[in-house]
Structure formats: C-alpha cells, structure tokens
mmCIF file of C-alpha atoms in Angstrom:
data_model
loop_
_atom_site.group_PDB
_atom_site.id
_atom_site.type_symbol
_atom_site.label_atom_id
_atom_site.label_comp_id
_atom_site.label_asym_id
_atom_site.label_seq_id
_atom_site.Cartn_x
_atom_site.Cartn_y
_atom_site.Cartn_z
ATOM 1 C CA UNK V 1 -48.800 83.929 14.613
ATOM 2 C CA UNK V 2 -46.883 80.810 14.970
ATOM 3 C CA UNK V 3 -43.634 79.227 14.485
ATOM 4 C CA UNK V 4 -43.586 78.969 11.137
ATOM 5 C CA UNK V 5 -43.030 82.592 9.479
ATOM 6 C CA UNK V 6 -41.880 82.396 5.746
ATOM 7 C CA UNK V 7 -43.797 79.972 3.374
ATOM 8 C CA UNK V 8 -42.515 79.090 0.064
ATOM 9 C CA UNK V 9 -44.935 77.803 -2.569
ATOM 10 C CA UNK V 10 -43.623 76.300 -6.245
ATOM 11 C CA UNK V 11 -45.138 75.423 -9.188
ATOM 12 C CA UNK V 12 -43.761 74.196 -12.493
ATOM 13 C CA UNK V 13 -46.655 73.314 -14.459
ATOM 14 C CA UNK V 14 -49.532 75.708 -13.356
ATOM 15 C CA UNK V 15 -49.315 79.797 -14.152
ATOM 16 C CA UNK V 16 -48.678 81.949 -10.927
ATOM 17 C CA UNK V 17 -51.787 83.593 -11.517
ATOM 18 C CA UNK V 18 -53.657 79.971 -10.798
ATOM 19 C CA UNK V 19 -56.832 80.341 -8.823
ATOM 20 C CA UNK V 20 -56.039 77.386 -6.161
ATOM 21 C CA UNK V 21 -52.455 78.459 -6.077
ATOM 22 C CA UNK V 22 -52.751 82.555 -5.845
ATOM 23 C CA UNK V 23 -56.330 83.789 -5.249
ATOM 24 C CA UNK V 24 -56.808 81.057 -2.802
ATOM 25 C CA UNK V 25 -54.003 79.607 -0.982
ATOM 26 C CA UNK V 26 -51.445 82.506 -1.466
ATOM 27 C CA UNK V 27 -54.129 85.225 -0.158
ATOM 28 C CA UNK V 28 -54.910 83.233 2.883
ATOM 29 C CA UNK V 29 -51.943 82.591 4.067
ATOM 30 C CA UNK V 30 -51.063 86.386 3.532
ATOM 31 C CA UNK V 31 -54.092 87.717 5.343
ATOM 32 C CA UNK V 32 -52.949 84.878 8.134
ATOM 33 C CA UNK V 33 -49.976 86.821 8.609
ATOM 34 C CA UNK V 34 -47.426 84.654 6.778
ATOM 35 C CA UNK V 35 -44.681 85.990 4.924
ATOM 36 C CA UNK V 36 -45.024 83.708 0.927
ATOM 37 C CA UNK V 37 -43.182 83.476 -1.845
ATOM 38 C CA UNK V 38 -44.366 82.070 -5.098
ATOM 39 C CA UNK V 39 -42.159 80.419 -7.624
ATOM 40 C CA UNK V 40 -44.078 79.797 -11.240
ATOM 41 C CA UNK V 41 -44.525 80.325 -14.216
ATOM 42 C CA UNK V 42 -45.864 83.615 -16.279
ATOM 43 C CA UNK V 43 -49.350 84.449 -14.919
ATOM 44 C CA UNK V 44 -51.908 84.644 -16.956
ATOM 45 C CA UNK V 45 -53.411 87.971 -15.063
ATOM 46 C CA UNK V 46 -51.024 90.080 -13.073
ATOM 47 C CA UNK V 47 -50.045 89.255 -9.153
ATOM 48 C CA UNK V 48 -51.616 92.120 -7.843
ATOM 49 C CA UNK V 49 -50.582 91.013 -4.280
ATOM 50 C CA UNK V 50 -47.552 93.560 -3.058
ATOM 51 C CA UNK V 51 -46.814 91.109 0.036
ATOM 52 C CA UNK V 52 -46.212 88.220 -2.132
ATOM 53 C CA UNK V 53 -42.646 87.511 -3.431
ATOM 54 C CA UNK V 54 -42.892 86.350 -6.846
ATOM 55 C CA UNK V 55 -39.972 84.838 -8.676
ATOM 56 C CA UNK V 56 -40.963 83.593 -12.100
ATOM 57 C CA UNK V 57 -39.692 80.352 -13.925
ATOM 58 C CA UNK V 58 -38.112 80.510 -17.707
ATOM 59 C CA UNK V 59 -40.665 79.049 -20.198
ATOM 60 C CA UNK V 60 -40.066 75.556 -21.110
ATOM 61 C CA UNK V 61 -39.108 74.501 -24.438
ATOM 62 C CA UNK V 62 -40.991 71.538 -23.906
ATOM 63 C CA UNK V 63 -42.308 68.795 -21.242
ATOM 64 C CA UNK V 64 -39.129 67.116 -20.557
ATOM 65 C CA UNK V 65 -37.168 70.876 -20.730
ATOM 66 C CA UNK V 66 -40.245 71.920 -17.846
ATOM 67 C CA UNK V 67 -39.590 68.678 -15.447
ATOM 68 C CA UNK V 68 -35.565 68.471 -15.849
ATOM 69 C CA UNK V 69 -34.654 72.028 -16.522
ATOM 70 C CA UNK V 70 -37.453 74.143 -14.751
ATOM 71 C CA UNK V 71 -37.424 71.556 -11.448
ATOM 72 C CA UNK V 72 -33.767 71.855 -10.675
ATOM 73 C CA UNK V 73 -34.487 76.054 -11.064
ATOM 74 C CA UNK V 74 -36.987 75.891 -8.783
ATOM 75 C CA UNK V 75 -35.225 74.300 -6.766
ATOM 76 C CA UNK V 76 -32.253 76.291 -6.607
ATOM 77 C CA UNK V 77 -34.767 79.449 -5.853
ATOM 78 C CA UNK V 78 -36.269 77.965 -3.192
ATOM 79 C CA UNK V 79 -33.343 76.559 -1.574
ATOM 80 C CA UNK V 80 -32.422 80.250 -1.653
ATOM 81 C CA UNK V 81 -35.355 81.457 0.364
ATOM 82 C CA UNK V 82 -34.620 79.420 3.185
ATOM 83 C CA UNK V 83 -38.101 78.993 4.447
ATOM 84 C CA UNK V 84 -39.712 77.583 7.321
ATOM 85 C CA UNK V 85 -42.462 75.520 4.910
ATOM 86 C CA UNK V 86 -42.174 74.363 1.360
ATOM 87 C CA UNK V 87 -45.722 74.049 -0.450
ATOM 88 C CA UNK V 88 -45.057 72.316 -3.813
ATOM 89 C CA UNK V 89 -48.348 71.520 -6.743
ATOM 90 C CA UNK V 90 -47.035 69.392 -8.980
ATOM 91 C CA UNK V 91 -46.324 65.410 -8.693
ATOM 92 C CA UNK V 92 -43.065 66.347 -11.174
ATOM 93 C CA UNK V 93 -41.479 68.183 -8.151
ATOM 94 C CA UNK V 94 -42.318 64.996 -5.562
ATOM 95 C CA UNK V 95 -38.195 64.691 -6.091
ATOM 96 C CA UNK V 96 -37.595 68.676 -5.455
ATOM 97 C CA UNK V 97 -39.914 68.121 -2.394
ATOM 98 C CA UNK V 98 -38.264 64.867 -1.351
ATOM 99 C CA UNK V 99 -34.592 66.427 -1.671
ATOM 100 C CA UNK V 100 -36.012 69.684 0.986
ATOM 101 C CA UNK V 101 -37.622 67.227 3.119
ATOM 102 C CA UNK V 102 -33.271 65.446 3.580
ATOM 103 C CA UNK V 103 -32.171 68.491 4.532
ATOM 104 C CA UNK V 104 -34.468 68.753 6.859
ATOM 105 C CA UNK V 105 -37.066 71.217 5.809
ATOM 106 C CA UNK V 106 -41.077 70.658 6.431
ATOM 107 C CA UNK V 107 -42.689 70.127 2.761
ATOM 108 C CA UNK V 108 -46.525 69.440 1.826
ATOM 109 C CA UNK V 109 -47.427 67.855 -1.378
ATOM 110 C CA UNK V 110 -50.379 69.864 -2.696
ATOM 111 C CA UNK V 111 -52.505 66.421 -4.935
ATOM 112 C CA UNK V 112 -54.596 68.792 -7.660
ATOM 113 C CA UNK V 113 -55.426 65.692 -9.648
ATOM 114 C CA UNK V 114 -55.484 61.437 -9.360
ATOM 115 C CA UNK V 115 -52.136 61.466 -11.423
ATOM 116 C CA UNK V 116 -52.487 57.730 -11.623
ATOM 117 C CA UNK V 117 -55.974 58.139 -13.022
ATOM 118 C CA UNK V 118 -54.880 60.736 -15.224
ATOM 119 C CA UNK V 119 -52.003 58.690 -16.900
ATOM 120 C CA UNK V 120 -54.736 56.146 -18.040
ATOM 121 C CA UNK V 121 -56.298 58.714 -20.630
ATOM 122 C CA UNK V 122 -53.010 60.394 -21.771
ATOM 123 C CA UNK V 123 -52.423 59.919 -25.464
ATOM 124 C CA UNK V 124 -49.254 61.232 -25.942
ATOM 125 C CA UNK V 125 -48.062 58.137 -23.714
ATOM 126 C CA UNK V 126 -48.089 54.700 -25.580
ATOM 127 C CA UNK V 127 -51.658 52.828 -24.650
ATOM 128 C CA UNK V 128 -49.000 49.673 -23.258
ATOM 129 C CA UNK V 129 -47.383 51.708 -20.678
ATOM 130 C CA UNK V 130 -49.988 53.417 -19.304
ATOM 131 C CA UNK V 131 -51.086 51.035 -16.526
ATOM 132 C CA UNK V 132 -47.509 49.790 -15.918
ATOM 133 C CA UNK V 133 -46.381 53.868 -15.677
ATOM 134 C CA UNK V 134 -50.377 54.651 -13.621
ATOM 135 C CA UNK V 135 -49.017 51.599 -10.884
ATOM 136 C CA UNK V 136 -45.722 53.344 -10.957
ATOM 137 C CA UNK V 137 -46.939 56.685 -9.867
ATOM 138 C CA UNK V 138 -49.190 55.166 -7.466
ATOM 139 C CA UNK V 139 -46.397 53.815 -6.087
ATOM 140 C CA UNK V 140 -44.205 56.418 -5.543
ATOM 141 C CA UNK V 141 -47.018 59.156 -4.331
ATOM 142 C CA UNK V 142 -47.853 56.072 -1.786
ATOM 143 C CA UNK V 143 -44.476 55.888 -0.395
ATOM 144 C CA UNK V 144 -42.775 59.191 -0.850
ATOM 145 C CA UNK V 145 -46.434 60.896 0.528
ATOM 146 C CA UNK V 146 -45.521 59.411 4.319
ATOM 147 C CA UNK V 147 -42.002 61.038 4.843
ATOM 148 C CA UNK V 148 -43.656 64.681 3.633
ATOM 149 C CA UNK V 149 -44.892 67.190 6.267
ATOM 150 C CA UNK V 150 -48.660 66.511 4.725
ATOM 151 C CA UNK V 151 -50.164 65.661 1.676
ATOM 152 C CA UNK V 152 -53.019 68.161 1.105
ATOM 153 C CA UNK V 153 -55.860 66.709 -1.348
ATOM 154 C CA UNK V 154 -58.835 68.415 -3.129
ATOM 155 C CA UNK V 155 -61.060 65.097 -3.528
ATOM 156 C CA UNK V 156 -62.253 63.113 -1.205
ATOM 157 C CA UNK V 157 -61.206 59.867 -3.303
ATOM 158 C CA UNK V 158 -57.867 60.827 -3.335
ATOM 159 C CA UNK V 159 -57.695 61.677 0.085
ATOM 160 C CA UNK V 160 -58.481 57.733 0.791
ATOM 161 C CA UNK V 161 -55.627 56.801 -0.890
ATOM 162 C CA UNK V 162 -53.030 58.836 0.752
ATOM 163 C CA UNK V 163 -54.525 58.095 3.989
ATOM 164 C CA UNK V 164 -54.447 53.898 3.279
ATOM 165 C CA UNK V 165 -51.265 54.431 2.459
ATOM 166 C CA UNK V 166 -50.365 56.405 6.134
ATOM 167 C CA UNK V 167 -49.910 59.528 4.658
ATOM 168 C CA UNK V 168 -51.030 62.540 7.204
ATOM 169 C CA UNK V 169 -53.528 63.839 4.857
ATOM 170 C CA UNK V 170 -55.631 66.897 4.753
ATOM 171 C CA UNK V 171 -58.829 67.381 1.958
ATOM 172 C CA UNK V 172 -58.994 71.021 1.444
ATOM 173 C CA UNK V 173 -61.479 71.395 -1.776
ATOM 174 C CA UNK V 174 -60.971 73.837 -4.658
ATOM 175 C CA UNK V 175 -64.449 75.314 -3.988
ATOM 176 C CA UNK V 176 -65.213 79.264 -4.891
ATOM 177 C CA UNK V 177 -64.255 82.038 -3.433
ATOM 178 C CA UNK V 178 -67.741 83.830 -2.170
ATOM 179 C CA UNK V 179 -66.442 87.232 -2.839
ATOM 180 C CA UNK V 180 -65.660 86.472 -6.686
ATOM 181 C CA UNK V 181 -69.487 85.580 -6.970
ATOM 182 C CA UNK V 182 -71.491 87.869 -5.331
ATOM 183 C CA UNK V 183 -74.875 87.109 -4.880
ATOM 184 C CA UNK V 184 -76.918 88.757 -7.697
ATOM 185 C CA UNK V 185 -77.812 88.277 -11.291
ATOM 186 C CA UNK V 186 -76.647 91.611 -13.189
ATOM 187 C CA UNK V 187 -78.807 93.767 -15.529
ATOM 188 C CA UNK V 188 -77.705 92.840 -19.095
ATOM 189 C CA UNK V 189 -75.516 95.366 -20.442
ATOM 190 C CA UNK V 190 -77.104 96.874 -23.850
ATOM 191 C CA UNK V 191 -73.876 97.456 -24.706
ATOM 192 C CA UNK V 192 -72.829 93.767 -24.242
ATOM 193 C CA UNK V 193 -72.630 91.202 -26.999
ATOM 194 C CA UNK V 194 -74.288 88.295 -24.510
ATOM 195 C CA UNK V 195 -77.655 89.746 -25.468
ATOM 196 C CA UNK V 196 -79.084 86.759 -27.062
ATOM 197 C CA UNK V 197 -79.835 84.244 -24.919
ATOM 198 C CA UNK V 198 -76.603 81.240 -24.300
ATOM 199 C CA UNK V 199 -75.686 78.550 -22.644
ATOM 200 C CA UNK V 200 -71.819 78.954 -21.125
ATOM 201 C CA UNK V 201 -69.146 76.643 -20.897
ATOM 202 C CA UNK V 202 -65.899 78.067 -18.967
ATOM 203 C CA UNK V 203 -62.200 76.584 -19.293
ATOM 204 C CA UNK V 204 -59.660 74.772 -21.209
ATOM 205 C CA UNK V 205 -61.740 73.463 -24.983
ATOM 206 C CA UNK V 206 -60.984 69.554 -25.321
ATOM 207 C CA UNK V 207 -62.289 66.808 -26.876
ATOM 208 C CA UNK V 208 -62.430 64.533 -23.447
ATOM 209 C CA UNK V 209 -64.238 67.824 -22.048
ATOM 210 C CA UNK V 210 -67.046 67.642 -24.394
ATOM 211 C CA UNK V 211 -66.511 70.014 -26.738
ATOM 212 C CA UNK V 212 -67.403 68.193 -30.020
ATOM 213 C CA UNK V 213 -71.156 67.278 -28.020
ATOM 214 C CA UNK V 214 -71.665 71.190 -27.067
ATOM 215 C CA UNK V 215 -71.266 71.706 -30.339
ATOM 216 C CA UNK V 216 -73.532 69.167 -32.108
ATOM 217 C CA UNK V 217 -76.163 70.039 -29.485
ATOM 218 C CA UNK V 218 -76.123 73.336 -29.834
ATOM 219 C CA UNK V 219 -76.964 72.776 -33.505
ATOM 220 C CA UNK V 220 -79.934 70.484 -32.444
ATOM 221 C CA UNK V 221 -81.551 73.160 -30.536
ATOM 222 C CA UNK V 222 -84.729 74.682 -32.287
ATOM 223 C CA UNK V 223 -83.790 77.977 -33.983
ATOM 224 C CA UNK V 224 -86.412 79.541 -32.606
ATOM 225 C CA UNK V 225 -85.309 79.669 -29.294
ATOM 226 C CA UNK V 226 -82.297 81.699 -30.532
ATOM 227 C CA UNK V 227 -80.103 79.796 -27.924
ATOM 228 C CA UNK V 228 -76.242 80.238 -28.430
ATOM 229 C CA UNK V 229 -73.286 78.472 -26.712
ATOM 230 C CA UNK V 230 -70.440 81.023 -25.593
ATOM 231 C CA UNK V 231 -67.448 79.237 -25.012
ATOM 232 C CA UNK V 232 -64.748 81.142 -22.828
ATOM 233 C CA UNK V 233 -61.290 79.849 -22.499
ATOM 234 C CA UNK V 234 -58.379 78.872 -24.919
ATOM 235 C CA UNK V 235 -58.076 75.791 -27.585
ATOM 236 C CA UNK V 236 -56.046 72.762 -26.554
ATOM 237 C CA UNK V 237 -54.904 72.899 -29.772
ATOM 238 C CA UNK V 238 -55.105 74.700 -33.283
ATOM 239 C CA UNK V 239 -55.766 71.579 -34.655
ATOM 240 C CA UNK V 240 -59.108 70.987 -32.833
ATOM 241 C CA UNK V 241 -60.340 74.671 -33.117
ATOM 242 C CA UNK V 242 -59.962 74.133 -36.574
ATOM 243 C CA UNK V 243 -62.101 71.177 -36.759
ATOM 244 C CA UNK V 244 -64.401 72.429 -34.565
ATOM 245 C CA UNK V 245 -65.437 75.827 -36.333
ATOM 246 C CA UNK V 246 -65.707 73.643 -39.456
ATOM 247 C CA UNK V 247 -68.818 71.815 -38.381
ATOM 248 C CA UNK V 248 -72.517 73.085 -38.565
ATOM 249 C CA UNK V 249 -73.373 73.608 -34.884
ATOM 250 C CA UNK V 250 -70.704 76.535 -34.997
ATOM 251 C CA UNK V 251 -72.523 78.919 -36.207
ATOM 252 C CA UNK V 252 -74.635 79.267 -33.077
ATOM 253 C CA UNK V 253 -71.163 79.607 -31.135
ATOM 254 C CA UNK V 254 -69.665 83.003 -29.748
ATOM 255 C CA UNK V 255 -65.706 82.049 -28.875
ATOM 256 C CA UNK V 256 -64.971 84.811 -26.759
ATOM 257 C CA UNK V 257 -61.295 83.470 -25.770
ATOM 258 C CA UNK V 258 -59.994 83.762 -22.083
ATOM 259 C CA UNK V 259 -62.082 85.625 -19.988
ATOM 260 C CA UNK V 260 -60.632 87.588 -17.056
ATOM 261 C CA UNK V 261 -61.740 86.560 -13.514
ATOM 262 C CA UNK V 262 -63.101 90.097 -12.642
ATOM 263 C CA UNK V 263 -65.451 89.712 -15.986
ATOM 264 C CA UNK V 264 -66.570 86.049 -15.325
ATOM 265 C CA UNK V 265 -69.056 86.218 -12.702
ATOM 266 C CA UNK V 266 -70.843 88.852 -15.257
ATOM 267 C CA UNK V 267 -70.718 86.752 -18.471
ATOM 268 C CA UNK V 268 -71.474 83.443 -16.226
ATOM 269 C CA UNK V 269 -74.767 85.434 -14.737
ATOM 270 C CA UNK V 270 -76.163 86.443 -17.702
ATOM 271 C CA UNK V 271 -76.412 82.598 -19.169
ATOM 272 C CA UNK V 272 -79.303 80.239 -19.120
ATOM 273 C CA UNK V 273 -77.049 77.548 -17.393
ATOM 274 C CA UNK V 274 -73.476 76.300 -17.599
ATOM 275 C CA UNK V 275 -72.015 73.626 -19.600
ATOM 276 C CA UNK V 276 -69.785 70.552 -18.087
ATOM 277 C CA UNK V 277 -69.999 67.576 -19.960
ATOM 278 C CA UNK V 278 -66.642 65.714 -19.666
ATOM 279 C CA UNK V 279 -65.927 62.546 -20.940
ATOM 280 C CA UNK V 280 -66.354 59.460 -18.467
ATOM 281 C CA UNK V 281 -62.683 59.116 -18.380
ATOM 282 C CA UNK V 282 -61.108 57.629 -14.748
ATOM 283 C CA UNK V 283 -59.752 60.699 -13.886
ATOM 284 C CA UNK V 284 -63.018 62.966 -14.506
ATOM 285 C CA UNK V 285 -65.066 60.608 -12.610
ATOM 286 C CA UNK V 286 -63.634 61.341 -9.576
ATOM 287 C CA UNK V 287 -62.928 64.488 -9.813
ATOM 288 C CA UNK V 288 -64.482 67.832 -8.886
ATOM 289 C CA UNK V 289 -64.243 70.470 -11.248
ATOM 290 C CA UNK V 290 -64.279 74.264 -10.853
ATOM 291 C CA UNK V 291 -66.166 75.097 -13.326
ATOM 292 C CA UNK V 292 -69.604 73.018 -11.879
ATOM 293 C CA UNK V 293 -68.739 74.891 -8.410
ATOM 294 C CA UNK V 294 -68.231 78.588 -10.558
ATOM 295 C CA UNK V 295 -71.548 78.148 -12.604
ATOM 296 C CA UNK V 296 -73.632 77.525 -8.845
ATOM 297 C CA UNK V 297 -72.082 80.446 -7.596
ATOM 298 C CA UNK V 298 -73.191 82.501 -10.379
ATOM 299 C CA UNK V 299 -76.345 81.751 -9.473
ATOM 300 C CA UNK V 300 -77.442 79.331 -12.718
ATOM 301 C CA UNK V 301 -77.937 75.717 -13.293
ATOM 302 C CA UNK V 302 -75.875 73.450 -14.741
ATOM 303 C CA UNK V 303 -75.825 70.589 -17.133
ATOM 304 C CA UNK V 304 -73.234 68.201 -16.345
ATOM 305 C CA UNK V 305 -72.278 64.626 -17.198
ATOM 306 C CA UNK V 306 -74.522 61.750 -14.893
ATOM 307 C CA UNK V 307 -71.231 60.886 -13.181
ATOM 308 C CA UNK V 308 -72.290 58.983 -9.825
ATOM 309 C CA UNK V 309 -69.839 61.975 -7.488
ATOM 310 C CA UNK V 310 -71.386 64.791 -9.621
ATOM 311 C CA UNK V 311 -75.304 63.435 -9.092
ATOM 312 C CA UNK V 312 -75.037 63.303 -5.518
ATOM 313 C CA UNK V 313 -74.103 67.052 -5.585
ATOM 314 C CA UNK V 314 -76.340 67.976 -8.296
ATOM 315 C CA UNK V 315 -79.518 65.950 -7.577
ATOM 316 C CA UNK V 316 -79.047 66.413 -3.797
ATOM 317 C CA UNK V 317 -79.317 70.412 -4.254
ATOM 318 C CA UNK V 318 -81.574 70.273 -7.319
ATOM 319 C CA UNK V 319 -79.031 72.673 -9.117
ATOM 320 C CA UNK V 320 -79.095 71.041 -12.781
ATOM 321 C CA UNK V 321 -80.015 68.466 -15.133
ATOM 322 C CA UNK V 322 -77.702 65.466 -15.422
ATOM 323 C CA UNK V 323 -76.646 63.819 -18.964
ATOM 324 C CA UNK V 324 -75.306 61.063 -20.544
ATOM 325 C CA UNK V 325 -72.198 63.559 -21.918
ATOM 326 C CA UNK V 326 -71.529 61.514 -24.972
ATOM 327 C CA UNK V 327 -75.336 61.919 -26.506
ATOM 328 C CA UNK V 328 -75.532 65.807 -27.330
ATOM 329 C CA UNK V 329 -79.072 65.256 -27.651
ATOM 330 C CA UNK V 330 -79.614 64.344 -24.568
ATOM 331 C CA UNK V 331 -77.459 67.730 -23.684
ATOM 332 C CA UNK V 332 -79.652 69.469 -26.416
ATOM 333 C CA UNK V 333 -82.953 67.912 -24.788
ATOM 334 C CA UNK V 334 -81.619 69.476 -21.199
ATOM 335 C CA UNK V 335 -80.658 73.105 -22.948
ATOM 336 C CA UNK V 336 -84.064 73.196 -24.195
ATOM 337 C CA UNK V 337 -85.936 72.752 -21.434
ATOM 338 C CA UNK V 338 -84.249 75.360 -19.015
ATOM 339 C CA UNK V 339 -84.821 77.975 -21.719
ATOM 340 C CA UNK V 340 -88.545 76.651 -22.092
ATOM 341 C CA UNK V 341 -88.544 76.288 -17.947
ATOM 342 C CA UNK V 342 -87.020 79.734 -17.026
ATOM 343 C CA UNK V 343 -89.213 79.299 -13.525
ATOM 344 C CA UNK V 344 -87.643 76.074 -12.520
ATOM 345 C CA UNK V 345 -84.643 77.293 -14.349
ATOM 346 C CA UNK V 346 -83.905 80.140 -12.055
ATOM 347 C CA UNK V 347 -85.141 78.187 -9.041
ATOM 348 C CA UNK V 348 -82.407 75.711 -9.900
ATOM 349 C CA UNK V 349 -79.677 78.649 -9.918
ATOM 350 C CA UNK V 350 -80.901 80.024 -6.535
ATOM 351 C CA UNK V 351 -80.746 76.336 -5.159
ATOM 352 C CA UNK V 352 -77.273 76.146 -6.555
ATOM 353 C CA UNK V 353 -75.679 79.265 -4.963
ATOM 354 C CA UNK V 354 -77.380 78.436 -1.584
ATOM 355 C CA UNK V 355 -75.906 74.858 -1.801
ATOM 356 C CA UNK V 356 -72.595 77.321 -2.310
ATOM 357 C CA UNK V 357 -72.879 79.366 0.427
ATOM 358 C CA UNK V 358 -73.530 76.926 2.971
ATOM 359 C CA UNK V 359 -71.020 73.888 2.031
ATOM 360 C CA UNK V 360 -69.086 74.135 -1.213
ATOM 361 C CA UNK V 361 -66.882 77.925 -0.360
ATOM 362 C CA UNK V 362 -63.333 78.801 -0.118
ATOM 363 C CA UNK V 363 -64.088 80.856 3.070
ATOM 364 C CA UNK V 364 -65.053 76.974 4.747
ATOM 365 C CA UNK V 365 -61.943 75.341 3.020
ATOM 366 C CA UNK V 366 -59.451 78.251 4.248
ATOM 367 C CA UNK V 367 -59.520 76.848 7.856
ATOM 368 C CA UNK V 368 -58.486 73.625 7.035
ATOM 369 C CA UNK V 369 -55.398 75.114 5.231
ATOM 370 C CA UNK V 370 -54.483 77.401 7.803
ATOM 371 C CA UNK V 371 -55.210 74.554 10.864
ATOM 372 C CA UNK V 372 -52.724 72.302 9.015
ATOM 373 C CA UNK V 373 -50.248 75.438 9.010
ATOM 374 C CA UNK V 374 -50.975 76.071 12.603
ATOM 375 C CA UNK V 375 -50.277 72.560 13.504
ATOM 376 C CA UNK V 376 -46.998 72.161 11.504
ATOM 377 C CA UNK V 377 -45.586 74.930 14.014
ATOM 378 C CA UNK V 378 -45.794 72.905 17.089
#
C-alpha cells in the first residue's frame, strides 16, 4: 500500500452503478487495497460491493437543481470524509474539485467526454451561444486542469489537449472488462425470445445515435432473411419512442428496455453483429464508445459509422463493416451481407475479441489508474 489510504469518488450526473465509475474504477482501487467511497446518484443495478461506502445524492428536480443544489451536497459529503484523494466525473463539479484542491486536498478530474465538443450539438442551448459557451469551457478545463492533482482522460484526442495546455494528464480508456465477456458464443436458449435471427444495438435510443437509420434499414432488409433489430436500453424521450414505433421498419424491432449487465454478454452473443451508427457530430467523432468495444468482446462484428478514429480500429482488426451512418441503406446493404456471409461473419467476431484481448481491456487500462494512484503518494 501507499500513502494515500481513503479515496473519495463523486458523481452528480452519472448513476453509482456506472460501469467506468463502479465496475471499473471503484473495484480496482478496492482490490488495490484502498479504502473508497462513492457519492452519486441512484444506481441503476445494486452496489453489490460491501467495501465500498456509498452515500447517495437526492434526485434533481432539474439540470440547474443537479449542478447548484446536488454540487454543494456533494460537496458537503465529501468534505465530511476527509480523504486522502478526491476523484470527481463531471466538468459541473470542476468548482467542487477546485474548492478541495484550496484547502489543500489532492483532486483528479476524471474527462468522460470533449465537453467543448459536446456543447456544439446541444439543442437545448441556443445555436448563438454554443461556440462562445464551447470556447468558454475550453477555457476553464485548460486552466483549472493544471492546479488539479491529474486530469485522467479516456481519448486520446482529449488527452492532447490537456497536455498542450500543461495539465499532468493520464489516458486511461473505458475499454471492457474481460471477465464480463467471456470468451464463448452461448447455445441459444429455446426458451429465449432472441430466436430469430437480429442485429443488436446496446445503450441510450437517440436521434444523433442513429436510431431513426436502424430503423429504416431494418425495414429495407429482405423479409426473407427474417432479420430483426433488438434494441436494448431506454428512450431519450417519450416523444421519440413515440415517433419511432409509428414508422414501418418497427415492426421488425424487439424493444427489450434496459438490459442488466449480467444478461448482456448473452443477448449481445447471440446477434449477427452490433449496431453503432452515430451521427458525425464533433463530439462522436472523436470519441470512443462502449458499445463498439462491448459488441468485439462478445465475440460479433460490428457495423459502425466510417468515422476516420473508428476505421483505424475497425479496418485495422477486420472486426466490421464501416458506413456512411446517415444512409440506412448503406447500413441495410452491411446487415445483409453478414447474415448472407455467416463465414466471414463469425471470422470478423473472432478477429474482434482477439483485437480485445490483446489491446482494447480494462485489465491493461487498470495499471495506468492504479500507477497514477501510486505516484500521487510520493
């Protein structure tokens, strides 16, 4: 063990239950030997970790309530715990982090996202601020980012820009955990309704991720193939689920809701391949999501959107086919030929999950975490 003993990590925005946050970070540091507590909101799936404090936040009544009302809480609770590190997720607590950091306490800035990326393709904020309030944030992360302990990154992109602007700055990647996705592909279940043959597509249901193109390629497939699209994961809003069960292509859809993490390497095994098609917004360009990493492990291909970050992975491990994400028949055209292909289909899966156990695993990223802890102690 080293100097540091007690570890406190807070989120406002994410659930407790959060893979990055919980099953990876959290764990590690607890099988390290730390002592953590986690301040957040209601998980989604229990904290079935008996060595991990929990303390969880009110709900918000809103977005302002959750950065006013919920930071100052947090901040309050973990002033309370009197730790030796404080580990905060969200750029909303930068100011919670910044007032820890003045009374002298060591504080890393965990980056999940390019905020100022992010802010460029928010419509709830006014299309006139949103470069003027993207430089702003920029700003701020570049300045405030050198007085914190670290700044721990999951992209190599944003890693660049903490580190031009002299931040000490540590990528540690939101790859899988190996032991979530074991190595096999499952018997199908007769009992199970994923008999049929499907495509999968894993996560929060948005327009900017795609969902509108699953959907009209979907239709486009020929019936014969019987091909389905299971979606798994929750509505942004009721709104858009209601638009999109009223058009044709859902009727070859099985909505299956949130899917617990014990039952998705099952349901993810038993597709033809898995489904990311974002939008070519700023922020999804750059970014890596966990979903592409989640459908290798399983041990099928994907079908993701041609960004330039996402082809060198895809095309270097020949895991997928790659697709212009706003032409579903182009998606359609790249369904239809893994169910026609199932050789190079499942060749493509087993290429995937080797490119996973050699590079793109938790198990690789852990060290970095816990080196960074190891050298905050000296």
């Amino acid at each position: 063990m080293t100097g540091i003993r007690k570890i406190c990590i807070i989120s406002t925005v994410h659930p407790a239950s959060d893979v990055r946050i919980f099953h990876k970070q959290a764990k590690t540091l607890v099988e390290a030997g730390y002592e953590v507590v986690l301040i957040g909101r209601k998980p989604l799936t229990p904290i079935d970790e008996p060595n991990i404090k929990f303390r969880e936040l009110p709900a918000p009544k809103n977005r302002f309530d959750r950065m006013v009302r919920l930071s100052l809480i947090a901040f309050k609770w973990a002033w309370s715990e009197q730790a030796d590190v404080y580990h905060f997720h969200d750029p909303e607590l930068i100011f919670v982090g910044l007032l820890l950091r003045m009374f002298g306490k060591k504080v890393i800035y965990d980056v999940h996202e390019d905020v100022p990326l992010q802010i460029l393709s928010k419509s709830w904020i006014p299309s006139f601020l949103r470069p003027v309030l993207s430089w702003l944030v920029r700003t701020i992360e570049g300045l405030v980012g050198r007085w914190f302990s670290a700044v721990i990154t999951v992209t190599q992109p944003i890693s660049e820009r903490f580190i031009e602007n002299g931040c000490r700055t540590v990528l540690v990647q939101n790859f899988p955990l190996l032991e979530e996705f074991p190595n096999l592909r499952p018997d199908v279940d007769d009992t199970s309704e994923e008999n049929e043959p499907f495509v999968v597509y894993v996560g929060g249901i948005s327009v900017a991720r795609g969902i509108r193109e699953m959907v009209e390629a979907i239709e486009h497939v020929n019936n014969c193939l019987g091909i389905k699209l299971v979606l798994a994961g929750k509505f942004e809003d009721a709104r858009l689920e209601s638009e999109i069960q009223s058009m044709p292509g859902w009727k070859k859809v099985r909505f299956v809701g949130w899917v617990d993490r014990t039952r998705l390497p099952i349901l993810l095994s038993k597709g033809i391949a898995g489904l990311v098609i974002f939008y070519p917004e700023p922020n999804h360009v750059s970014a890596q999501p966990n979903k592409l990493f989640e459908y290798m492990s399983a041990g099928i291909p994907v079908v993701a959107s041609n960004f330039p970050l996402w082809k060198d992975i895809v095309e270097r491990h020949n895991c997928g086919i790659l697709v212009d994400p706003l032409k579903p028949e182009e998606i359609a055209r790249a369904i239809t030929y893994l169910a026609e292909n199932s050789a190079e289909a499942r060749k493509m899966g087993e290429n995937g999950r080797r490119a996973i156990e050699q590079y793109y695993n938790w198990e690789r990223e852990a060290q970095k975490l816990l080196e960074l802890y190891d050298e905050l102690s000296k």
